[in-house]
Structures are given as C-alpha cells and as structure tokens.
Coordinates of C-alpha atoms in Angstrom, one line a residue:
X1 CA 0.0 0.0 0.0
X2 CA 1.2 3.6 -0.7
X3 CA 2.6 5.4 2.3
X4 CA 3.4 8.9 3.4
X5 CA 6.9 9.7 4.5
X6 CA 6.8 12.9 6.5
X7 CA 10.4 14.0 6.9
X8 CA 11.7 16.7 9.1
X9 CA 14.9 18.2 7.5
X10 CA 17.7 19.8 9.4
X11 CA 18.1 17.7 12.5
X12 CA 21.2 19.0 14.3
X13 CA 20.9 22.5 12.8
X14 CA 20.6 23.7 16.4
X15 CA 19.8 22.1 19.8
X16 CA 16.3 23.6 19.7
X17 CA 15.6 22.3 16.2
X18 CA 16.8 18.8 17.2
X19 CA 14.8 18.7 20.4
X20 CA 11.6 19.7 18.5
X21 CA 12.1 17.2 15.8
X22 CA 12.8 14.4 18.2
X23 CA 9.7 15.2 20.3
X24 CA 7.5 15.2 17.2
X25 CA 8.9 11.9 16.0
X26 CA 8.5 10.4 19.5
X27 CA 4.8 11.5 19.4
X28 CA 4.2 9.8 16.1
X29 CA 3.9 13.2 14.2
X30 CA 6.8 12.4 11.9
X31 CA 8.2 9.2 10.5
X32 CA 11.5 10.4 9.1
X33 CA 14.2 12.9 9.9
X34 CA 17.2 14.0 7.9
X35 CA 20.4 14.7 9.9
X36 CA 23.1 17.4 9.4
X37 CA 26.1 15.3 10.5
X38 CA 28.3 18.2 9.5
X39 CA 27.1 20.3 12.5
X40 CA 29.1 20.6 15.7
X41 CA 26.1 19.6 17.8
X42 CA 25.4 16.4 15.9
X43 CA 27.2 14.0 18.2
X44 CA 25.3 15.2 21.2
X45 CA 22.0 15.7 19.5
X46 CA 22.1 12.2 17.9
X47 CA 21.4 10.8 21.4
X48 CA 17.8 12.1 21.0
X49 CA 17.2 9.7 18.2
X50 CA 18.2 6.4 19.8
X51 CA 14.9 5.6 21.5
X52 CA 12.5 6.7 18.7
X53 CA 9.9 4.2 17.4
X54 CA 11.1 1.8 14.7
X55 CA 8.7 3.5 12.3
X56 CA 11.0 6.6 12.2
X57 CA 13.6 6.5 9.5
X58 CA 16.8 8.4 10.2
X59 CA 18.7 9.7 7.2
X60 CA 21.8 11.7 6.3
X61 CA 21.2 15.3 5.1
X62 CA 24.4 15.9 3.1
X63 CA 25.5 19.5 3.5
X64 CA 27.4 21.2 0.6
X65 CA 26.1 24.8 1.1
X66 CA 26.4 27.6 3.7
X67 CA 27.9 25.7 6.6
X68 CA 31.4 24.8 7.7
X69 CA 32.6 21.5 6.1
X70 CA 34.2 18.7 8.1
X71 CA 37.2 18.5 5.7
X72 CA 39.6 21.1 4.3
X73 CA 38.1 22.4 1.0
X74 CA 40.5 25.0 -0.3
X75 CA 38.8 25.2 -3.7
X76 CA 35.1 25.1 -2.8
X77 CA 35.3 26.7 0.6
X78 CA 38.5 28.8 0.8
X79 CA 36.9 31.0 3.6
X80 CA 36.0 27.9 5.6
X81 CA 32.3 28.2 4.7
X82 CA 30.6 26.4 1.9
X83 CA 29.0 28.5 -0.9
X84 CA 25.4 29.3 -1.4
X85 CA 23.1 27.0 -3.4
X86 CA 23.0 29.5 -6.2
X87 CA 26.8 29.3 -6.6
X88 CA 26.7 25.6 -6.3
X89 CA 24.2 25.4 -9.1
X90 CA 26.5 27.6 -11.3
X91 CA 29.6 25.6 -10.4
X92 CA 27.8 22.3 -11.1
X93 CA 28.1 23.1 -14.8
X94 CA 31.7 24.3 -14.7
X95 CA 34.9 22.3 -15.2
X96 CA 36.4 23.9 -12.1
X97 CA 33.9 22.1 -9.8
X98 CA 36.2 20.3 -7.3
X99 CA 34.6 16.9 -7.3
X100 CA 37.4 15.2 -5.4
X101 CA 36.9 17.7 -2.5
X102 CA 33.2 17.1 -2.6
X103 CA 33.6 13.4 -2.6
X104 CA 35.9 13.5 0.4
X105 CA 33.5 15.8 2.3
X106 CA 30.5 13.4 1.6
X107 CA 32.6 10.5 2.8
X108 CA 33.4 12.5 6.0
X109 CA 29.7 13.2 6.6
X110 CA 28.9 9.5 6.2
X111 CA 31.7 8.8 8.8
X112 CA 30.2 11.4 11.2
X113 CA 26.7 9.9 10.8
X114 CA 27.9 6.3 11.3
X115 CA 30.1 7.3 14.2
X116 CA 27.2 8.7 16.1
X117 CA 24.5 6.2 15.1
X118 CA 26.6 3.1 14.8
X119 CA 25.1 2.2 11.4
X120 CA 24.5 3.5 7.9
X121 CA 21.6 5.9 7.2
X122 CA 18.2 4.7 6.2
X123 CA 18.1 7.3 3.4
X124 CA 20.2 10.1 1.9
X125 CA 19.2 13.5 0.8
X126 CA 20.8 17.0 0.7
X127 CA 20.6 20.4 2.3
X128 CA 18.9 22.7 -0.3
X129 CA 18.8 19.5 -2.5
X130 CA 22.5 20.1 -3.5
X131 CA 23.0 16.3 -3.5
X132 CA 21.0 16.1 -6.8
X133 CA 23.1 18.7 -8.8
X134 CA 24.7 17.5 -12.0
X135 CA 28.1 15.8 -11.5
X136 CA 27.8 16.1 -7.7
X137 CA 25.0 13.5 -7.8
X138 CA 27.3 10.9 -9.4
X139 CA 29.7 11.1 -6.4
X140 CA 26.8 11.0 -3.9
X141 CA 25.2 8.0 -5.6
X142 CA 28.5 6.1 -5.9
X143 CA 29.3 6.7 -2.3
X144 CA 25.8 5.7 -1.2
X145 CA 25.8 2.5 -3.2
X146 CA 29.0 1.5 -1.5
X147 CA 28.3 2.6 2.0
X148 CA 24.5 2.3 2.4
X149 CA 23.3 0.1 -0.5
X150 CA 19.9 -0.5 1.2
X151 CA 19.3 3.3 1.7
X152 CA 16.9 5.2 -0.6
X153 CA 17.6 8.6 -1.9
X154 CA 15.5 11.8 -2.2
X155 CA 14.5 13.0 -5.6
X156 CA 12.3 16.0 -6.2
X157 CA 11.0 14.5 -9.5
X158 CA 7.3 13.9 -9.7
X159 CA 4.6 13.5 -12.3
X160 CA 3.8 16.8 -14.0
X161 CA 0.1 16.6 -13.1
X162 CA 0.9 16.0 -9.5
X163 CA 3.2 19.0 -9.4
X164 CA 0.6 21.2 -11.0
X165 CA -2.1 20.1 -8.6
X166 CA -0.3 21.5 -5.5
X167 CA 0.5 25.0 -4.4
X168 CA 3.7 26.8 -5.1
X169 CA 3.9 25.2 -8.5
X170 CA 6.8 27.3 -9.7
X171 CA 9.0 26.2 -6.8
X172 CA 7.9 22.6 -7.3
X173 CA 8.6 22.6 -11.0
X174 CA 12.0 24.2 -10.6
X175 CA 12.9 21.7 -7.9
X176 CA 11.8 18.8 -10.1
X177 CA 13.9 20.2 -13.0
X178 CA 16.9 20.4 -10.6
X179 CA 16.5 16.7 -9.9
X180 CA 15.7 15.5 -13.5
X181 CA 17.3 12.1 -14.2
X182 CA 18.2 11.5 -10.6
X183 CA 15.9 8.5 -10.2
X184 CA 17.3 6.8 -13.3
X185 CA 20.9 7.5 -12.2
X186 CA 20.1 5.9 -8.8
X187 CA 18.5 2.9 -10.4
X188 CA 21.6 2.2 -12.5
X189 CA 23.4 1.7 -9.2
X190 CA 20.7 -0.5 -7.8
X191 CA 19.4 2.3 -5.5
X192 CA 15.8 3.4 -5.0
X193 CA 14.1 6.8 -4.6
X194 CA 10.9 8.1 -3.2
X195 CA 7.9 8.1 -5.6
X196 CA 6.2 11.5 -5.1
X197 CA 7.6 14.7 -3.5
X198 CA 6.0 17.7 -2.0
X199 CA 6.3 20.3 0.8
X200 CA 7.3 23.5 -1.1
X201 CA 5.8 26.7 0.2
X202 CA 6.9 30.2 1.0
X203 CA 7.7 29.6 4.7
X204 CA 4.9 32.0 5.7
X205 CA 1.2 31.9 6.3
X206 CA -1.1 29.2 7.7
X207 CA 0.9 26.0 7.5
X208 CA -1.8 23.8 8.9
X209 CA -4.3 25.0 6.2
X210 CA -1.7 24.4 3.5
X211 CA -0.5 21.0 4.6
X212 CA -3.4 18.9 3.1
X213 CA -2.5 20.2 -0.4
X214 CA 0.9 18.5 -0.1
X215 CA -1.0 15.2 -0.2
X216 CA -2.7 15.7 -3.6
X217 CA -1.9 13.2 -6.3
X218 CA 0.5 11.2 -4.1
X219 CA 3.1 8.7 -5.2
X220 CA 3.6 5.2 -3.9
X221 CA 6.2 6.4 -1.4
X222 CA 5.0 10.0 -1.1
X223 CA 7.7 12.1 0.6
X224 CA 6.7 15.4 2.2
X225 CA 9.6 17.5 3.5
X226 CA 9.0 19.8 6.5
X227 CA 11.2 22.0 8.7
X228 CA 9.8 22.1 12.3
X229 CA 11.9 23.6 15.0
X230 CA 12.2 26.3 17.7
X231 CA 14.6 29.0 18.8
X232 CA 16.8 30.9 16.4
X233 CA 20.3 30.8 15.0
X234 CA 22.2 33.5 13.1
X235 CA 21.6 33.2 9.4
X236 CA 18.5 31.0 9.6
X237 CA 16.3 32.4 6.9
X238 CA 13.3 30.3 7.9
X239 CA 13.5 30.7 11.7
X240 CA 10.1 32.2 12.0
X241 CA 8.5 29.3 10.1
X242 CA 10.0 26.5 12.1
X243 CA 7.8 26.9 15.3
X244 CA 4.7 27.5 13.1
X245 CA 5.3 24.1 11.3
X246 CA 5.9 22.4 14.6
X247 CA 2.7 23.6 16.1
X248 CA 0.7 22.6 13.1
X249 CA 2.2 19.1 13.0
X250 CA 1.3 18.6 16.6
X251 CA -2.4 19.3 16.0
X252 CA -3.0 18.1 12.4
X253 CA -4.8 14.7 12.0
X254 CA -2.0 13.5 9.9
X255 CA -2.9 9.8 9.8
X256 CA -6.5 10.7 8.8
X257 CA -5.4 13.1 6.1
X258 CA -3.1 10.5 4.7
X259 CA -5.7 7.8 4.8
X260 CA -8.1 10.1 2.8
X261 CA -5.5 10.0 0.0
X262 CA -4.9 6.3 0.2
X263 CA -1.7 6.6 2.2
X264 CA -0.6 4.8 5.4
X265 CA 1.1 6.8 8.1
X266 CA 3.3 6.4 10.1
X267 CA 4.2 2.9 8.8

C-alpha cells in the first residue's frame, strides 16, 4: 500500500531544532528525519534519536552549502564556509567544480553519521537539494551505493500533473527540474528513490491549512519535507516558520489526512 513519508529536515541544525524534531517523532507526528552530521552539535543531538519508534527512518542530510565543512576544502570553501546553493548550481556546470573535494566531504559526513548512530543511514538527501546537482549526484550516488546500499535517496522528481495540482507550482517545477534524471541514475546503481515529492511553500502563512495540499496526487512512497523547530540561530532564513510548522504538525490529524489519499502513516 502507498505510504506517506513525512520527513523533518535539518536535525542538528541547532539544539532547539533537534529537540523539537525528536519530540514530534516520538509522538508519532513524523516518520523520518534527515540529519546534518556536519554540524558541531550532531554527536550530542544524535542521542535524542536512539529511542525513537522503529517506524521513524533516520537519514543523512548531506550539506554542501552555507555551513562549515568537516574537511579542508580550499577550492570550494576557501573561507571555511561552503558556498550558497546559487553558486553551487552555477559551479555544477563548470569544469572547475572540485569533485574530489566534494567526494571527500561526503565521505566524512557519512563517517560522522555512522560514528554517532553506529550504522548506515536509512536514506540520503541533501541540504537545499544540493546532492542532486549534476556531477555532484554521481559522487553522492556512488558513495551511497558502496556505504549504504539499502538506503533510498530523495529525488524531487514527480509527475507533471501531480506538481501542478499542488500550491507553489513554480518552486515545485524548478525543484523537479533540478533533480531531473536522478531516479534513473540511482536505479543504474541498484538504488531506489521516493515516488512523489511535496512540501514546497513560501515559509509563511497558515501551514496547517496548507498541509493537506501536499498530499494531492500522491506517489507510492510519497515524501513530504518539512522544517519544524524552535529557537533561532544566526543566518537562519526560515527561523520564523519552524515553530509554526511544529505547532501545526502537533495538531493536524496527519494519519487521517493520509488515509483520505490512500496513504498509510506512520508505517
């Protein structure tokens, strides 16, 4: 039967974000979270994940933008901070893209995840979807196939009719274009991806009212990203939206909304 994967991105972004996500997952309001193993708080925050229900999948959120990498990256991050997603998109089509540096950093983030959790991730995705950029995706997929062959990977691809049926169609279409061909590239390596992707919005307004629209025209493994949290951290462009999402997820009848669309949740 088709199922809903409701995934909170950005675990370990800050202690307050981690605590909020862990609480929601423990209450059965989420069934996946994607972890920023690059963050200095990751080793301590990972302890919050150890007693979650077995229905909660724990993934690696590969970070290649706007944070400090784990490895020395003199070509990509000469200042010690990774570039913006806009620069990464530009670089992904350029011969100077330092793929060896990127591969070493992805390996280090796998190491950090496994060091804290004692196992490979259940799935792999990327902060600001940078894992799916051209050329970068090949390194990410090769490393995942070797280190976590049973993991699935996030793709933003979806059927055109499904994308057009949901709000923020421009963002959804751009995101799907960004991931074009990713599922096929994963399949060539024996890896699987989600079937269906939603969750785009403007990080403002009534999230609880908007949420049911993310479930329109769902796929067989319908992935909805979300960003619940609390507190604030310098440079967090969506800080105001995080507690709004968290409050909505606590009160929404998620299982019933999923069932109305033929989806199981949280299993």
